[in-house]
PDB file of C-alpha atoms and ligand atoms in Angstrom:
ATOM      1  CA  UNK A 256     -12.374  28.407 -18.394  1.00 43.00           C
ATOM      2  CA  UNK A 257     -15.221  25.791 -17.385  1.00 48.00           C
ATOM      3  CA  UNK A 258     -14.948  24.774 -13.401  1.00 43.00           C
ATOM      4  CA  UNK A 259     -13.980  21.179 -14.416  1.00 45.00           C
ATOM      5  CA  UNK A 260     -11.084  22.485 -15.499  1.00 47.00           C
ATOM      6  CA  UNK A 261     -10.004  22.527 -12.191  1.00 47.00           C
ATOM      7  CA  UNK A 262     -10.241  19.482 -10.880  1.00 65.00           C
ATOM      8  CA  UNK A 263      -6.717  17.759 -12.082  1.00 82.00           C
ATOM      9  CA  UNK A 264      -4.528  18.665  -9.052  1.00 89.00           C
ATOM     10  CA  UNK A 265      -0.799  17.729  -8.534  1.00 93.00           C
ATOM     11  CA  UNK A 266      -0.022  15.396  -6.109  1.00 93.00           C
ATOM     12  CA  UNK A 267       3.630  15.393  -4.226  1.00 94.00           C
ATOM     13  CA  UNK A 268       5.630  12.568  -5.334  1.00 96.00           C
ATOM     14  CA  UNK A 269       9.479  12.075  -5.467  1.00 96.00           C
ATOM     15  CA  UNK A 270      12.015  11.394  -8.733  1.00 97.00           C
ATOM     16  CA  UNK A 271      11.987   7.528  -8.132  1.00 97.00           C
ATOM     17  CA  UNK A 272       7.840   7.463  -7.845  1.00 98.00           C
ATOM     18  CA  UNK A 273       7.568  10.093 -11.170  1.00 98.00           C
ATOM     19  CA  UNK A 274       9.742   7.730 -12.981  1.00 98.00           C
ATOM     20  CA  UNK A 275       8.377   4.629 -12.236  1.00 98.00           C
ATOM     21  CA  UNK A 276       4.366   5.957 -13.608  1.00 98.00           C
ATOM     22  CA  UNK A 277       6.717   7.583 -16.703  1.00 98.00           C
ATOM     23  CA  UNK A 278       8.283   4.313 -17.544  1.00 98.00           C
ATOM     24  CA  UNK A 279       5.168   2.396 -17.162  1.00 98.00           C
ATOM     25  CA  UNK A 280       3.285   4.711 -19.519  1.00 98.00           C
ATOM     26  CA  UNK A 281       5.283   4.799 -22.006  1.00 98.00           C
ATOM     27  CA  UNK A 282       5.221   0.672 -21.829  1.00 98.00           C
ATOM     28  CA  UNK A 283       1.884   0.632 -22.389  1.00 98.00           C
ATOM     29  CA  UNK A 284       0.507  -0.390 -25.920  1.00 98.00           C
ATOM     30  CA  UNK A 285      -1.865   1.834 -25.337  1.00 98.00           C
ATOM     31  CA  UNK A 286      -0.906   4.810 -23.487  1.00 98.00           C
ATOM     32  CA  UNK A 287       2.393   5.360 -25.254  1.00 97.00           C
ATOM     33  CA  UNK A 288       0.249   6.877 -28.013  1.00 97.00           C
ATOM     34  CA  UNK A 289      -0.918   9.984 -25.765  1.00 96.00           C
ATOM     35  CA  UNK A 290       1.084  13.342 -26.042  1.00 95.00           C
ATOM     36  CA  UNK A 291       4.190  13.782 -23.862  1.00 95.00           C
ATOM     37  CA  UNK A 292       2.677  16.229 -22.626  1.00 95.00           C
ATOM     38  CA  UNK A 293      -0.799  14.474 -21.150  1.00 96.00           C
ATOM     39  CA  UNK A 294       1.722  11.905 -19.899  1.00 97.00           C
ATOM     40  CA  UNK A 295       3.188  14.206 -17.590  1.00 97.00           C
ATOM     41  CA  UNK A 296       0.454  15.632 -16.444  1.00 96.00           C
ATOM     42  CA  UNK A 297      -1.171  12.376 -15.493  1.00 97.00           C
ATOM     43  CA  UNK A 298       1.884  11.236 -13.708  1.00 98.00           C
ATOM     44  CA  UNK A 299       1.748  14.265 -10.966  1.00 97.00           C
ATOM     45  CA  UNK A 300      -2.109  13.775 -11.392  1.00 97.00           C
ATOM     46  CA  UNK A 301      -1.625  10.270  -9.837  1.00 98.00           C
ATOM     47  CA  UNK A 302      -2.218   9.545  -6.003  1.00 97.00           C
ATOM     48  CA  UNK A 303      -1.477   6.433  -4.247  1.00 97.00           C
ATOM     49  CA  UNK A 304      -4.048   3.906  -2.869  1.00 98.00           C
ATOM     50  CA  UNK A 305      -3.020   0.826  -1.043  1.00 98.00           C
ATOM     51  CA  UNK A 306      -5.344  -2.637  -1.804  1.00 98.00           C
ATOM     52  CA  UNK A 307      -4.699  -5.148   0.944  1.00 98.00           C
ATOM     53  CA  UNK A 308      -4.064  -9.042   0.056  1.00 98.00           C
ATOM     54  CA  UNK A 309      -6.961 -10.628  -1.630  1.00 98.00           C
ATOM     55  CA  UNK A 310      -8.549  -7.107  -2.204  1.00 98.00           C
ATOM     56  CA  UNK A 311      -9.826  -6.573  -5.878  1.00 98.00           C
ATOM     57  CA  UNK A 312      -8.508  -3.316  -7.726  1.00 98.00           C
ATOM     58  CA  UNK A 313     -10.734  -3.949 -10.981  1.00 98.00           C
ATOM     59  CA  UNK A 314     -13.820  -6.500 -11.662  1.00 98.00           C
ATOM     60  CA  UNK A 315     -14.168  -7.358 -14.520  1.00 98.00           C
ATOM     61  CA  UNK A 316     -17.809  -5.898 -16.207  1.00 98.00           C
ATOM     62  CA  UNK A 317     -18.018  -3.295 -14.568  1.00 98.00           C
ATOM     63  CA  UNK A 318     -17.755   0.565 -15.190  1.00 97.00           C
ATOM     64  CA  UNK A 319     -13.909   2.311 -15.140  1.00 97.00           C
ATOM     65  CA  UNK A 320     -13.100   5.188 -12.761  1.00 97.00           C
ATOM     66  CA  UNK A 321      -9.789   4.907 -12.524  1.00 98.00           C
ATOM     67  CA  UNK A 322      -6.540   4.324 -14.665  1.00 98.00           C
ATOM     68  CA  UNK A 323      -4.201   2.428 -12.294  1.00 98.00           C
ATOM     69  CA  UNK A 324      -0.101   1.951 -12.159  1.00 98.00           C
ATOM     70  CA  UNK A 325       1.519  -0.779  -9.679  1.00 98.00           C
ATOM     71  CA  UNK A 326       4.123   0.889  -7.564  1.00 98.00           C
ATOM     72  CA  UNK A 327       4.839  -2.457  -5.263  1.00 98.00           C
ATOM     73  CA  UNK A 328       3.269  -5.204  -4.613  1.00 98.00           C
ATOM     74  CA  UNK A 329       1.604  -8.159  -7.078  1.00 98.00           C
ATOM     75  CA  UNK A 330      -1.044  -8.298  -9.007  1.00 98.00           C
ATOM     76  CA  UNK A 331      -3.015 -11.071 -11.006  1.00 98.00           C
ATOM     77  CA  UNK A 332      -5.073 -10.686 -14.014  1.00 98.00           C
ATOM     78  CA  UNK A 333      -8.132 -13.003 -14.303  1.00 98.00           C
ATOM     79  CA  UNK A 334     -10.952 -13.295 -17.281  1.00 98.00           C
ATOM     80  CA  UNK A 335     -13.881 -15.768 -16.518  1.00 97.00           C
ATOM     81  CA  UNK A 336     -12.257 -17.255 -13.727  1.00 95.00           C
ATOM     82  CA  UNK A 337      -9.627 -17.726 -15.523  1.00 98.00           C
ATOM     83  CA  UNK A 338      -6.081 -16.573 -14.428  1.00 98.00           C
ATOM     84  CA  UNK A 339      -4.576 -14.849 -17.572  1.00 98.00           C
ATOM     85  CA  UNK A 340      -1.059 -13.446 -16.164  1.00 98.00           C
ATOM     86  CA  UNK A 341       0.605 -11.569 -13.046  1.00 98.00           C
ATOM     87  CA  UNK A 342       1.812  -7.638 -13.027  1.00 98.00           C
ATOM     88  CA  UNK A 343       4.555  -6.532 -11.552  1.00 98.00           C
ATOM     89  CA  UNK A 344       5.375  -3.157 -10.447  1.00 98.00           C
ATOM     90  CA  UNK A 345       5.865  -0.263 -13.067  1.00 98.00           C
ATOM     91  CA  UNK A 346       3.053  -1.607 -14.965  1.00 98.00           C
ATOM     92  CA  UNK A 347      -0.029   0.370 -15.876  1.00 98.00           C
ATOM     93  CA  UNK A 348      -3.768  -1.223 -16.327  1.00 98.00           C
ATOM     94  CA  UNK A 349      -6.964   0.113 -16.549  1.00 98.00           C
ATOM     95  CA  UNK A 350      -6.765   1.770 -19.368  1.00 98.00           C
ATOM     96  CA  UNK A 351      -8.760   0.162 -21.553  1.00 98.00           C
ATOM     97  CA  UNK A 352     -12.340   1.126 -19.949  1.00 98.00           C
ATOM     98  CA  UNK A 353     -10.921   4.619 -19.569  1.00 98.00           C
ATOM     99  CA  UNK A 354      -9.593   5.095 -22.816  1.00 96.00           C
ATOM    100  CA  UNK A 355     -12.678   3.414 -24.847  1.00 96.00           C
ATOM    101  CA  UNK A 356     -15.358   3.881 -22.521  1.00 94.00           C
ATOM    102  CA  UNK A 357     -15.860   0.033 -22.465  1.00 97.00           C
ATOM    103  CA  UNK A 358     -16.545  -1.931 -19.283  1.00 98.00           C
ATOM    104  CA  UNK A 359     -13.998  -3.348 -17.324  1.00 98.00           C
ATOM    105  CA  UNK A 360     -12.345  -6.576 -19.328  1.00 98.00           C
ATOM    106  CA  UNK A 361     -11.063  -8.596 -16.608  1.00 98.00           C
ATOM    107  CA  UNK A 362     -10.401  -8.945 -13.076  1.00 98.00           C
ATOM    108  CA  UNK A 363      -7.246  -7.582 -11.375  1.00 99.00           C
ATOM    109  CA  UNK A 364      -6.575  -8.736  -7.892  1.00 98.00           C
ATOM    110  CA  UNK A 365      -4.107  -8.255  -5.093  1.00 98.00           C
ATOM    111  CA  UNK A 366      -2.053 -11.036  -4.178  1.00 98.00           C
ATOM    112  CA  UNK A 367      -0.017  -9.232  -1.766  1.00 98.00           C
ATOM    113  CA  UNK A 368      -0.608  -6.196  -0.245  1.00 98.00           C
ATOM    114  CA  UNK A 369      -0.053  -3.472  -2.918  1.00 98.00           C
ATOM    115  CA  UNK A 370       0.494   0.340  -3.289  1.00 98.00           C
ATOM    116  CA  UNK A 371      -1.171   1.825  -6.399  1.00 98.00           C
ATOM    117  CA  UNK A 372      -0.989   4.778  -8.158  1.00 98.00           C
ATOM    118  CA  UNK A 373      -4.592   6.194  -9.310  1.00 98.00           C
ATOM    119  CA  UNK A 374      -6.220   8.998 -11.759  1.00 98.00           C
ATOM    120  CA  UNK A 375      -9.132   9.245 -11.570  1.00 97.00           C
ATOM    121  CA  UNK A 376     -11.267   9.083 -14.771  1.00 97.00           C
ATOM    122  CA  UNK A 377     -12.663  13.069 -14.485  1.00 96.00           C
ATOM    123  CA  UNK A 378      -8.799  14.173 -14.154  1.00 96.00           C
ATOM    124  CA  UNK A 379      -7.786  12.049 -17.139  1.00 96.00           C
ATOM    125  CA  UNK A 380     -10.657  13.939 -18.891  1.00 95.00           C
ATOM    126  CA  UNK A 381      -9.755  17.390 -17.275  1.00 94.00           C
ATOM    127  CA  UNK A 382      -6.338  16.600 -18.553  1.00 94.00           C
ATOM    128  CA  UNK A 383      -6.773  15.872 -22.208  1.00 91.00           C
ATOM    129  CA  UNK A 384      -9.057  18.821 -22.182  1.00 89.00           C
ATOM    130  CA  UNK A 385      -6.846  21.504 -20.485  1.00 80.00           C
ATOM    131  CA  UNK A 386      -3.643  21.063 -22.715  1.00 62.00           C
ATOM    132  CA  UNK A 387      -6.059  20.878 -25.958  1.00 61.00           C
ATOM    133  CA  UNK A 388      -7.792  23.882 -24.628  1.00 61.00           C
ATOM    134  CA  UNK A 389      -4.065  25.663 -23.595  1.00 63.00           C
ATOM    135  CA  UNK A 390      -2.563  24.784 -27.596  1.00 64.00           C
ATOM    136  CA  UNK A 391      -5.449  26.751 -28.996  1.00 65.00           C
ATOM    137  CA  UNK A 392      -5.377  29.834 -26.723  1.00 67.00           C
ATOM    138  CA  UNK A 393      -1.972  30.456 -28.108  1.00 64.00           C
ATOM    139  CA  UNK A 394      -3.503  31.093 -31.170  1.00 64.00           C
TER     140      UNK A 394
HETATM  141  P1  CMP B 630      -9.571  -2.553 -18.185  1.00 86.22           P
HETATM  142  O1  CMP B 630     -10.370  -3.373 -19.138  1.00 86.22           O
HETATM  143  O2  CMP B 630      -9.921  -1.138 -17.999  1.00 86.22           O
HETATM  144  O3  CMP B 630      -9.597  -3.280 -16.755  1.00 86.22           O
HETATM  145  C1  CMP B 630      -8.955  -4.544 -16.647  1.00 86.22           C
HETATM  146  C2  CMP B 630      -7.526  -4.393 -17.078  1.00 86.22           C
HETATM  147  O4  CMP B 630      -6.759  -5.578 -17.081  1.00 86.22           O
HETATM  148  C3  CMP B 630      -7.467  -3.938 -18.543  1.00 86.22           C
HETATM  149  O5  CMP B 630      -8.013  -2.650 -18.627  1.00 86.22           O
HETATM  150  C4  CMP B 630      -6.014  -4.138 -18.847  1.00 86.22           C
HETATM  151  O6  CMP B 630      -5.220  -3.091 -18.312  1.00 86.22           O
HETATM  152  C5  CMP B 630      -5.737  -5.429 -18.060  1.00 86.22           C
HETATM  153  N1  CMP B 630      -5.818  -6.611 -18.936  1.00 86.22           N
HETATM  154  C6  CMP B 630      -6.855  -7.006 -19.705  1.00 86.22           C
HETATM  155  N2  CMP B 630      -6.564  -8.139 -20.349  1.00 86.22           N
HETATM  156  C7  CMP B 630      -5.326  -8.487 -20.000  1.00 86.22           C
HETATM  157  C8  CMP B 630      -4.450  -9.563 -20.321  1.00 86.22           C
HETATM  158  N3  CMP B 630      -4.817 -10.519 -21.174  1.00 86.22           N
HETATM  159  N4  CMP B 630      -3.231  -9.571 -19.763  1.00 86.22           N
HETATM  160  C9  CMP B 630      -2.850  -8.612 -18.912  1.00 86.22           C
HETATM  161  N5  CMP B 630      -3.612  -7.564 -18.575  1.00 86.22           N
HETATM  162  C10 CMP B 630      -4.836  -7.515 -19.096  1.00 86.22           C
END
């Protein structure tokens, strides 16, 4: 297998936390489409980075490294200056620049201190990779 292979490692996290990235997934116009799964595999792939008040997750144009899910806290969503909407936790962003390659479409911002689960763009790779490459050595 190639070494990049390698690089999606579990990360510890209890029933309530697994849930949580599952449900928010799933919620996701555009994640629900992946393969159960790559879904599950991203949610023990997740690890959890805390943004203090003020702090900004995402700005908006530039690259993507990292697929996000709010465990607690509030975020806002801004375009242009322009505040487009809140997220509350169980709600996955980022997954636009990951999924499409593009740059990063708006701003996402911490309003209060906020705990975040993150993949990281390599693992989402490694991931869709690793159960493609695991269907066809079964044949
Ligand atoms: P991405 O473009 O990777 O980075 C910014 C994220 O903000 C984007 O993915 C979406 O997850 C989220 N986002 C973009 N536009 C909106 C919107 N209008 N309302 C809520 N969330 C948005």
């Amino acid at each position: 297998r190639p070494s990049s292979v390698s690089s999606a490692r579990a990360v510890h996290k209890n029933s309530h936390a697994k849930r949580l990235i599952n449900e928010a997934i799933v919620s996701n116009d555009f994640l629900k489409k992946l393969e159960p799964q790559h879904m599950r595999e991203m949610v023990d792939c997740m690890y959890e980075k805390v943004f203090s008040e003020g702090q900004l997750v995402i700005q908006e144009g530039e690259a993507g490294n990292y697929l996000y899910v709010l465990a607690e806290g509030l975020l806002e969503v801004i375009q242009n200056g322009k505040l487009l909407g809140e997220m509350r936790p169980g709600t996955a962003f980022g997954e636009l620049a990951i999924l499409y390659n593009c740059k990063r479409t708006a701003t996402v911002k911490a309003v209060l201190q906020s705990h975040i689960w993150a993949l990281e763009r390599q693992t989402f790779q490694t991931i869709m990779m690793r159960t493609t490459q695991a269907r066809h050595e079964e044949y």
